[in-house]
Amino acid sequence: MHDYLLLKTVHILSSTLLFGTGLGTAFHGWMANRSGVLAARRVVNRNVELADWLFTTPAVIVQPVTGVWLANLAGYPLTTPWLLAAIVLYVLVGACWLPVVAIQIRMRRIAEATPDGTELPIHYNRLARWWFVSVR
């Protein structure tokens, strides 16, 4: 029982980290892009990408590992309807998240390559809109 509760705690904490990091990076990315300040966009784009590598990616890995482990410890087959639905939703959300990461990387590269005192290309603004729509 001790192992189950410890594993459940790790599972819940990683889901909280995943959700919280997503909300935090979405907010900061949105505010930086609304500011129109190139320096802010550079810093925030860099930090959003870093947060994904440091927090989101490990949580994305921990979630299915602990989830499957918990199901096994509790004796639930992975084909249990609610568990199967959770797995399908997790895979679906992951399939949506990967393009968002690619957009973030492209936005960071564009912002870093844009010389000071010049406007970001229209392509950047299009990516920023897609990014925000995707992360909401």
XYZ file of N, CA, C and O in Angstrom:
544
model
N 0.815 -1.198 0.000
C 0.000 0.000 0.000
C 0.859 1.262 0.000
O 0.520 2.242 -0.622
N 1.990 1.210 0.711
C 2.893 2.363 0.762
C 3.405 2.722 -0.637
O 3.448 3.898 -0.992
N 3.797 1.691 -1.406
C 4.279 1.931 -2.773
C 3.196 2.564 -3.636
O 3.468 3.468 -4.423
N 1.966 2.087 -3.478
C 0.851 2.612 -4.261
C 0.635 4.093 -3.954
O 0.488 4.906 -4.865
N 0.621 4.452 -2.671
C 0.383 5.851 -2.289
C 1.528 6.760 -2.742
O 1.297 7.883 -3.180
N 2.753 6.282 -2.641
C 3.898 7.059 -3.107
C 3.812 7.265 -4.618
O 4.002 8.385 -5.121
N 3.503 6.213 -5.336
C 3.370 6.285 -6.792
C 2.220 7.203 -7.192
O 2.346 8.014 -8.128
N 1.122 7.116 -6.464
C -0.035 7.982 -6.734
C 0.327 9.448 -6.489
O -0.065 10.330 -7.258
N 1.098 9.721 -5.460
C 1.552 11.085 -5.170
C 2.422 11.611 -6.303
O 2.248 12.754 -6.757
N 3.350 10.799 -6.781
C 4.207 11.200 -7.908
C 3.350 11.465 -9.149
O 3.559 12.442 -9.865
N 2.361 10.606 -9.385
C 1.470 10.761 -10.539
C 0.691 12.076 -10.455
O 0.616 12.821 -11.430
N 0.149 12.366 -9.290
C -0.623 13.603 -9.108
C 0.279 14.830 -9.208
O -0.086 15.820 -9.854
N 1.452 14.778 -8.593
C 2.371 15.917 -8.665
C 2.841 16.174 -10.101
O 2.941 17.331 -10.529
N 3.101 15.106 -10.848
C 3.545 15.302 -12.231
C 2.409 15.862 -13.093
O 2.652 16.671 -13.982
N 1.168 15.465 -12.811
C 0.044 16.033 -13.579
C -0.137 17.500 -13.229
O -0.444 18.320 -14.096
N 0.068 17.852 -11.963
C -0.017 19.251 -11.536
C 1.081 20.072 -12.197
O 0.831 21.190 -12.680
N 2.279 19.529 -12.232
C 3.403 20.203 -12.883
C 3.135 20.387 -14.372
O 3.371 21.462 -14.936
N 2.600 19.372 -15.001
C 2.275 19.430 -16.429
C 1.241 20.520 -16.707
O 1.419 21.363 -17.594
N 0.167 20.527 -15.949
C -0.904 21.504 -16.139
C -0.432 22.918 -15.788
O -0.668 23.871 -16.528
N 0.245 23.048 -14.659
C 0.703 24.361 -14.209
C 1.737 24.980 -15.139
O 1.675 26.182 -15.438
N 2.654 24.179 -15.613
C 3.659 24.685 -16.548
C 2.989 25.127 -17.839
O 3.322 26.174 -18.394
N 2.021 24.345 -18.295
C 1.293 24.719 -19.511
C 0.584 26.046 -19.369
O 0.670 26.918 -20.247
N -0.115 26.235 -18.255
C -0.812 27.509 -18.029
C 0.173 28.663 -17.902
O -0.044 29.742 -18.464
N 1.238 28.441 -17.145
C 2.223 29.508 -16.936
C 2.921 29.932 -18.219
O 3.055 31.131 -18.492
N 3.359 28.971 -19.000
C 4.051 29.327 -20.240
C 3.087 29.948 -21.247
O 3.464 30.871 -21.978
N 1.845 29.478 -21.274
C 0.851 30.075 -22.178
C 0.617 31.535 -21.812
O 0.578 32.414 -22.680
N 0.466 31.813 -20.516
C 0.238 33.182 -20.067
C 1.417 34.086 -20.422
O 1.249 35.165 -20.989
N 2.625 33.651 -20.087
C 3.797 34.485 -20.350
C 4.049 34.657 -21.844
O 4.418 35.753 -22.291
N 3.854 33.599 -22.606
C 4.013 33.725 -24.056
C 3.003 34.685 -24.654
O 3.340 35.517 -25.500
N 1.766 34.585 -24.215
C 0.711 35.469 -24.720
C 1.006 36.915 -24.360
O 0.919 37.812 -25.205
N 1.381 37.170 -23.103
C 1.656 38.541 -22.665
C 2.881 39.125 -23.380
O 2.873 40.290 -23.756
N 3.909 38.331 -23.565
C 5.107 38.834 -24.252
C 4.781 39.182 -25.695
O 5.228 40.213 -26.214
N 4.001 38.340 -26.356
C 3.654 38.624 -27.747
C 2.712 39.811 -27.859
O 2.781 40.566 -28.820
N 1.857 40.008 -26.888
C 0.966 41.181 -26.891
C 1.748 42.464 -26.675
O 1.339 43.531 -27.144
N 2.870 42.386 -25.946
C 3.649 43.586 -25.633
C 4.254 44.218 -26.876
O 4.462 45.423 -26.916
N 4.564 43.397 -27.873
C 5.206 43.901 -29.077
C 6.681 44.212 -28.885
O 7.336 44.710 -29.793
N 7.233 43.920 -27.726
C 8.639 44.226 -27.424
C 9.491 43.016 -27.828
O 9.329 41.926 -27.287
N 10.387 43.243 -28.768
C 11.216 42.157 -29.299
C 12.043 41.495 -28.208
O 12.120 40.266 -28.144
N 12.652 42.291 -27.340
C 13.487 41.715 -26.270
C 12.659 40.811 -25.360
O 13.116 39.736 -24.960
N 11.455 41.222 -25.033
C 10.576 40.407 -24.195
C 10.233 39.107 -24.909
O 10.221 38.030 -24.302
N 9.940 39.195 -26.179
C 9.602 37.998 -26.944
C 10.775 37.034 -26.983
O 10.583 35.820 -26.865
N 11.970 37.566 -27.148
C 13.153 36.692 -27.178
C 13.309 35.942 -25.866
O 13.489 34.723 -25.851
N 13.271 36.677 -24.765
C 13.470 36.063 -23.450
C 12.363 35.059 -23.146
O 12.626 33.937 -22.722
N 11.118 35.454 -23.367
C 10.006 34.568 -23.029
C 9.987 33.343 -23.935
O 9.766 32.230 -23.457
N 10.223 33.513 -25.224
C 10.263 32.342 -26.113
C 11.339 31.358 -25.663
O 11.118 30.147 -25.659
N 12.489 31.895 -25.281
C 13.581 31.035 -24.810
C 13.154 30.307 -23.527
O 13.367 29.103 -23.379
N 12.506 31.037 -22.613
C 12.102 30.433 -21.340
C 10.937 29.457 -21.486
O 10.869 28.463 -20.755
N 10.029 29.727 -22.415
C 8.928 28.786 -22.670
C 9.499 27.467 -23.178
O 9.109 26.386 -22.722
N 10.428 27.559 -24.092
C 11.049 26.341 -24.616
C 11.824 25.611 -23.518
O 11.739 24.384 -23.397
N 12.551 26.367 -22.705
C 13.306 25.765 -21.602
C 12.372 25.089 -20.598
O 12.634 23.968 -20.141
N 11.259 25.743 -20.276
C 10.288 25.155 -19.334
C 9.731 23.843 -19.883
O 9.506 22.896 -19.120
N 9.519 23.789 -21.183
C 9.042 22.536 -21.771
C 10.065 21.424 -21.597
O 9.700 20.283 -21.303
N 11.338 21.739 -21.788
C 12.367 20.711 -21.634
C 12.561 20.308 -20.175
O 12.740 19.131 -19.869
N 12.520 21.296 -19.262
C 12.802 21.010 -17.854
C 11.620 20.424 -17.090
O 11.814 19.611 -16.183
N 10.403 20.871 -17.414
C 9.237 20.486 -16.613
C 8.221 19.643 -17.385
O 7.790 18.597 -16.908
N 7.832 20.130 -18.554
C 6.769 19.451 -19.292
C 7.207 18.080 -19.791
O 6.491 17.089 -19.600
N 8.354 18.013 -20.424
C 8.811 16.744 -20.993
C 8.964 15.643 -19.926
O 8.448 14.542 -20.120
N 9.631 15.917 -18.800
C 9.692 14.858 -17.785
C 8.303 14.451 -17.273
O 8.041 13.263 -17.063
N 7.399 15.430 -17.101
C 6.052 15.105 -16.631
C 5.294 14.281 -17.671
O 4.538 13.369 -17.317
N 5.528 14.583 -18.937
C 4.894 13.812 -20.017
C 5.368 12.357 -19.984
O 4.600 11.449 -20.299
N 6.587 12.141 -19.578
C 7.125 10.779 -19.473
C 6.633 10.092 -18.199
O 6.236 8.919 -18.224
N 6.639 10.819 -17.097
C 6.244 10.251 -15.805
C 4.767 9.850 -15.795
O 4.408 8.817 -15.217
N 3.907 10.630 -16.433
C 2.465 10.366 -16.394
C 2.091 8.956 -16.873
O 1.428 8.235 -16.136
N 2.465 8.541 -18.077
C 2.055 7.194 -18.493
C 2.759 6.084 -17.705
O 2.163 5.035 -17.448
N 4.003 6.324 -17.330
C 4.724 5.300 -16.571
C 4.033 5.057 -15.233
O 3.720 3.914 -14.869
N 3.769 6.140 -14.494
C 3.117 5.976 -13.191
C 1.664 5.532 -13.346
O 1.162 4.765 -12.531
N 0.999 5.994 -14.397
C -0.392 5.603 -14.623
C -0.544 4.114 -14.872
O -1.398 3.454 -14.281
N 0.296 3.578 -15.744
C 0.249 2.139 -16.038
C 0.662 1.339 -14.801
O 0.043 0.320 -14.467
N 1.662 1.811 -14.108
C 2.128 1.133 -12.899
C 1.025 1.100 -11.839
O 0.760 0.071 -11.212
N 0.338 2.250 -11.654
C -0.774 2.307 -10.701
C -1.892 1.342 -11.091
O -2.458 0.655 -10.229
N -2.215 1.322 -12.365
C -3.272 0.422 -12.838
C -2.903 -1.031 -12.549
O -3.748 -1.818 -12.097
N -1.647 -1.375 -12.810
C -1.197 -2.749 -12.535
C -1.247 -3.077 -11.047
O -1.705 -4.150 -10.662
N -0.783 -2.139 -10.208
C -0.811 -2.374 -8.763
C -2.242 -2.523 -8.246
O -2.502 -3.307 -7.326
N -3.171 -1.772 -8.836
C -4.570 -1.825 -8.400
C -5.332 -2.976 -9.037
O -6.477 -3.243 -8.669
N -4.710 -3.640 -10.016
C -5.354 -4.782 -10.657
C -6.311 -4.420 -11.786
O -7.136 -5.237 -12.182
N -6.208 -3.202 -12.292
C -7.057 -2.797 -13.417
C -6.377 -3.143 -14.738
O -5.245 -2.727 -14.984
N -7.063 -3.854 -15.629
C -6.493 -4.066 -16.968
C -6.528 -2.734 -17.743
O -7.410 -1.905 -17.523
N -5.562 -2.548 -18.610
C -5.505 -1.304 -19.393
C -6.695 -1.166 -20.341
O -6.920 -0.091 -20.888
N -7.439 -2.232 -20.506
C -8.632 -2.190 -21.368
C -9.895 -1.805 -20.595
O -10.981 -1.761 -21.176
N -9.760 -1.510 -19.310
C -10.896 -1.007 -18.532
C -11.370 0.278 -19.211
O -10.543 1.143 -19.531
N -12.669 0.417 -19.469
C -13.153 1.545 -20.274
C -12.652 2.930 -19.847
O -12.175 3.705 -20.682
N -12.718 3.273 -18.566
C -12.288 4.605 -18.149
C -10.785 4.780 -18.306
O -10.298 5.855 -18.637
N -10.045 3.714 -18.103
C -8.591 3.762 -18.238
C -8.198 3.851 -19.716
O -7.312 4.636 -20.084
N -8.877 3.097 -20.539
C -8.645 3.159 -21.980
C -8.975 4.560 -22.514
O -8.226 5.113 -23.329
N -10.060 5.155 -22.030
C -10.429 6.516 -22.443
C -9.339 7.511 -22.033
O -8.969 8.406 -22.812
N -8.810 7.349 -20.829
C -7.743 8.232 -20.353
C -6.493 8.097 -21.223
O -5.844 9.092 -21.564
N -6.158 6.887 -21.598
C -4.978 6.642 -22.444
C -5.176 7.272 -23.819
O -4.276 7.932 -24.344
N -6.355 7.083 -24.398
C -6.643 7.668 -25.719
C -6.564 9.187 -25.648
O -5.964 9.840 -26.523
N -7.144 9.783 -24.621
C -7.092 11.241 -24.467
C -5.655 11.724 -24.270
O -5.255 12.755 -24.818
N -4.875 10.991 -23.505
C -3.474 11.348 -23.285
C -2.698 11.356 -24.603
O -1.945 12.283 -24.883
N -2.901 10.331 -25.410
C -2.228 10.249 -26.714
C -2.696 11.386 -27.630
O -1.892 12.016 -28.322
N -3.989 11.683 -27.607
C -4.532 12.770 -28.418
C -3.932 14.117 -28.013
O -3.502 14.898 -28.870
N -3.891 14.382 -26.722
C -3.307 15.639 -26.239
C -1.825 15.702 -26.608
O -1.322 16.746 -27.024
N -1.126 14.594 -26.481
C 0.291 14.557 -26.870
C 0.484 14.840 -28.341
O 1.417 15.542 -28.734
N -0.407 14.329 -29.172
C -0.328 14.582 -30.613
C -0.570 16.061 -30.920
O -0.048 16.585 -31.906
N -1.337 16.721 -30.086
C -1.553 18.169 -30.258
C -0.379 18.971 -29.698
O -0.060 20.057 -30.198
N 0.265 18.466 -28.661
C 1.356 19.178 -28.002
C 2.617 19.232 -28.867
O 3.298 20.260 -28.905
N 2.921 18.163 -29.574
C 4.157 18.125 -30.365
C 4.226 19.241 -31.410
O 5.266 19.898 -31.535
N 3.156 19.520 -32.168
C 3.229 20.649 -33.100
C 3.411 21.989 -32.387
O 4.067 22.892 -32.909
N 2.855 22.121 -31.187
C 3.014 23.358 -30.419
C 4.487 23.563 -30.063
O 5.013 24.675 -30.145
N 5.159 22.493 -29.695
C 6.587 22.582 -29.386
C 7.365 23.030 -30.624
O 8.250 23.890 -30.540
N 7.024 22.471 -31.780
C 7.695 22.872 -33.025
C 7.459 24.353 -33.314
O 8.381 25.066 -33.731
N 6.242 24.830 -33.071
C 5.934 26.251 -33.280
C 6.766 27.109 -32.331
O 7.328 28.132 -32.732
N 6.848 26.705 -31.057
C 7.634 27.454 -30.076
C 9.091 27.578 -30.512
O 9.690 28.655 -30.394
N 9.652 26.498 -31.000
C 11.054 26.512 -31.427
C 11.233 27.452 -32.614
O 12.181 28.250 -32.656
N 10.311 27.401 -33.560
C 10.391 28.294 -34.721
C 10.250 29.753 -34.303
O 10.979 30.620 -34.797
N 9.337 30.038 -33.381
C 9.156 31.410 -32.903
C 10.428 31.920 -32.223
O 10.843 33.056 -32.445
N 11.039 31.088 -31.391
C 12.276 31.491 -30.721
C 13.370 31.792 -31.730
O 14.057 32.811 -31.642
N 13.517 30.935 -32.712
C 14.568 31.135 -33.717
C 14.344 32.407 -34.519
O 15.294 33.144 -34.804
N 13.103 32.668 -34.891
C 12.792 33.882 -35.653
C 13.080 35.121 -34.805
O 13.709 36.077 -35.278
N 12.633 35.111 -33.545
C 12.849 36.268 -32.666
C 14.337 36.511 -32.429
O 14.787 37.668 -32.441
N 15.100 35.445 -32.255
C 16.537 35.614 -32.027
C 17.272 36.079 -33.279
O 18.287 36.768 -33.183
N 16.751 35.732 -34.458
C 17.412 36.130 -35.712
C 17.005 37.526 -36.178
O 17.624 38.066 -37.088
N 15.978 38.096 -35.558
C 15.501 39.421 -35.968
C 16.383 40.487 -35.332
O 16.534 40.531 -34.108
N 16.974 41.358 -36.154
C 17.852 42.407 -35.601
C 17.072 43.393 -34.717
O 15.893 43.662 -34.958
N 17.747 43.920 -33.704
C 17.131 44.938 -32.855
C 16.677 46.113 -33.703
O 17.317 46.470 -34.695
N 15.568 46.691 -33.309
C 15.055 47.870 -34.003
C 14.237 47.560 -35.240
O 13.815 48.476 -35.941
N 14.039 46.287 -35.535
C 13.219 45.926 -36.698
C 12.005 45.132 -36.234
O 11.975 44.594 -35.131
N 11.014 45.099 -37.089
C 9.786 44.361 -36.789
C 9.999 42.873 -37.054
O 10.739 42.492 -37.958
N 9.322 42.076 -36.279
C 9.321 40.643 -36.558
C 8.571 40.393 -37.856
O 7.619 41.117 -38.166
N 8.969 39.400 -38.607
C 8.258 39.107 -39.855
C 6.813 38.693 -39.595
O 6.475 38.189 -38.516
N 5.963 38.884 -40.585
C 4.548 38.525 -40.481
C 4.403 37.044 -40.126
O 3.501 36.663 -39.378
N 5.315 36.231 -40.636
C 5.276 34.788 -40.357
C 5.320 34.527 -38.848
O 4.657 33.618 -38.340
N 6.101 35.319 -38.112
C 6.188 35.159 -36.661
C 4.819 35.382 -36.027
O 4.387 34.606 -35.175
N 4.148 36.450 -36.443
C 2.833 36.768 -35.863
C 1.811 35.677 -36.167
O 0.960 35.369 -35.328
N 1.899 35.102 -37.345
C 1.013 33.989 -37.697
C 1.283 32.785 -36.783
O 0.356 32.162 -36.266
N 2.561 32.490 -36.579
C 2.925 31.388 -35.679
C 2.455 31.666 -34.254
O 1.955 30.765 -33.578
N 2.591 32.911 -33.809
C 2.170 33.273 -32.451
C 0.669 33.062 -32.277
O 0.222 32.580 -31.232
N -0.099 33.408 -33.296
C -1.550 33.181 -33.216
C -1.859 31.691 -33.155
O -2.664 31.245 -32.342
N -1.208 30.899 -34.000
C -1.418 29.449 -33.981
C -1.000 28.865 -32.639
O -1.658 27.995 -32.090
N 0.131 29.340 -32.124
C 0.619 28.842 -30.850
C -0.398 29.119 -29.755
O -0.742 28.239 -28.982
N -0.898 30.355 -29.710
C -1.842 30.693 -28.649
C -3.148 29.909 -28.782
O -3.677 29.413 -27.790
N -3.645 29.765 -29.975
C -4.876 28.999 -30.186
C -4.643 27.549 -29.770
O -5.516 26.919 -29.172
N -3.459 27.026 -30.043
C -3.158 25.626 -29.745
C -3.004 25.360 -28.259
O -3.352 24.297 -27.772
N -2.423 26.318 -27.519
C -2.160 26.061 -26.107
C -3.356 26.388 -25.216
O -3.352 26.040 -24.047
N -4.368 27.057 -25.741
C -5.535 27.387 -24.904
C -6.322 26.203 -24.573
O -6.529 25.215 -24.827
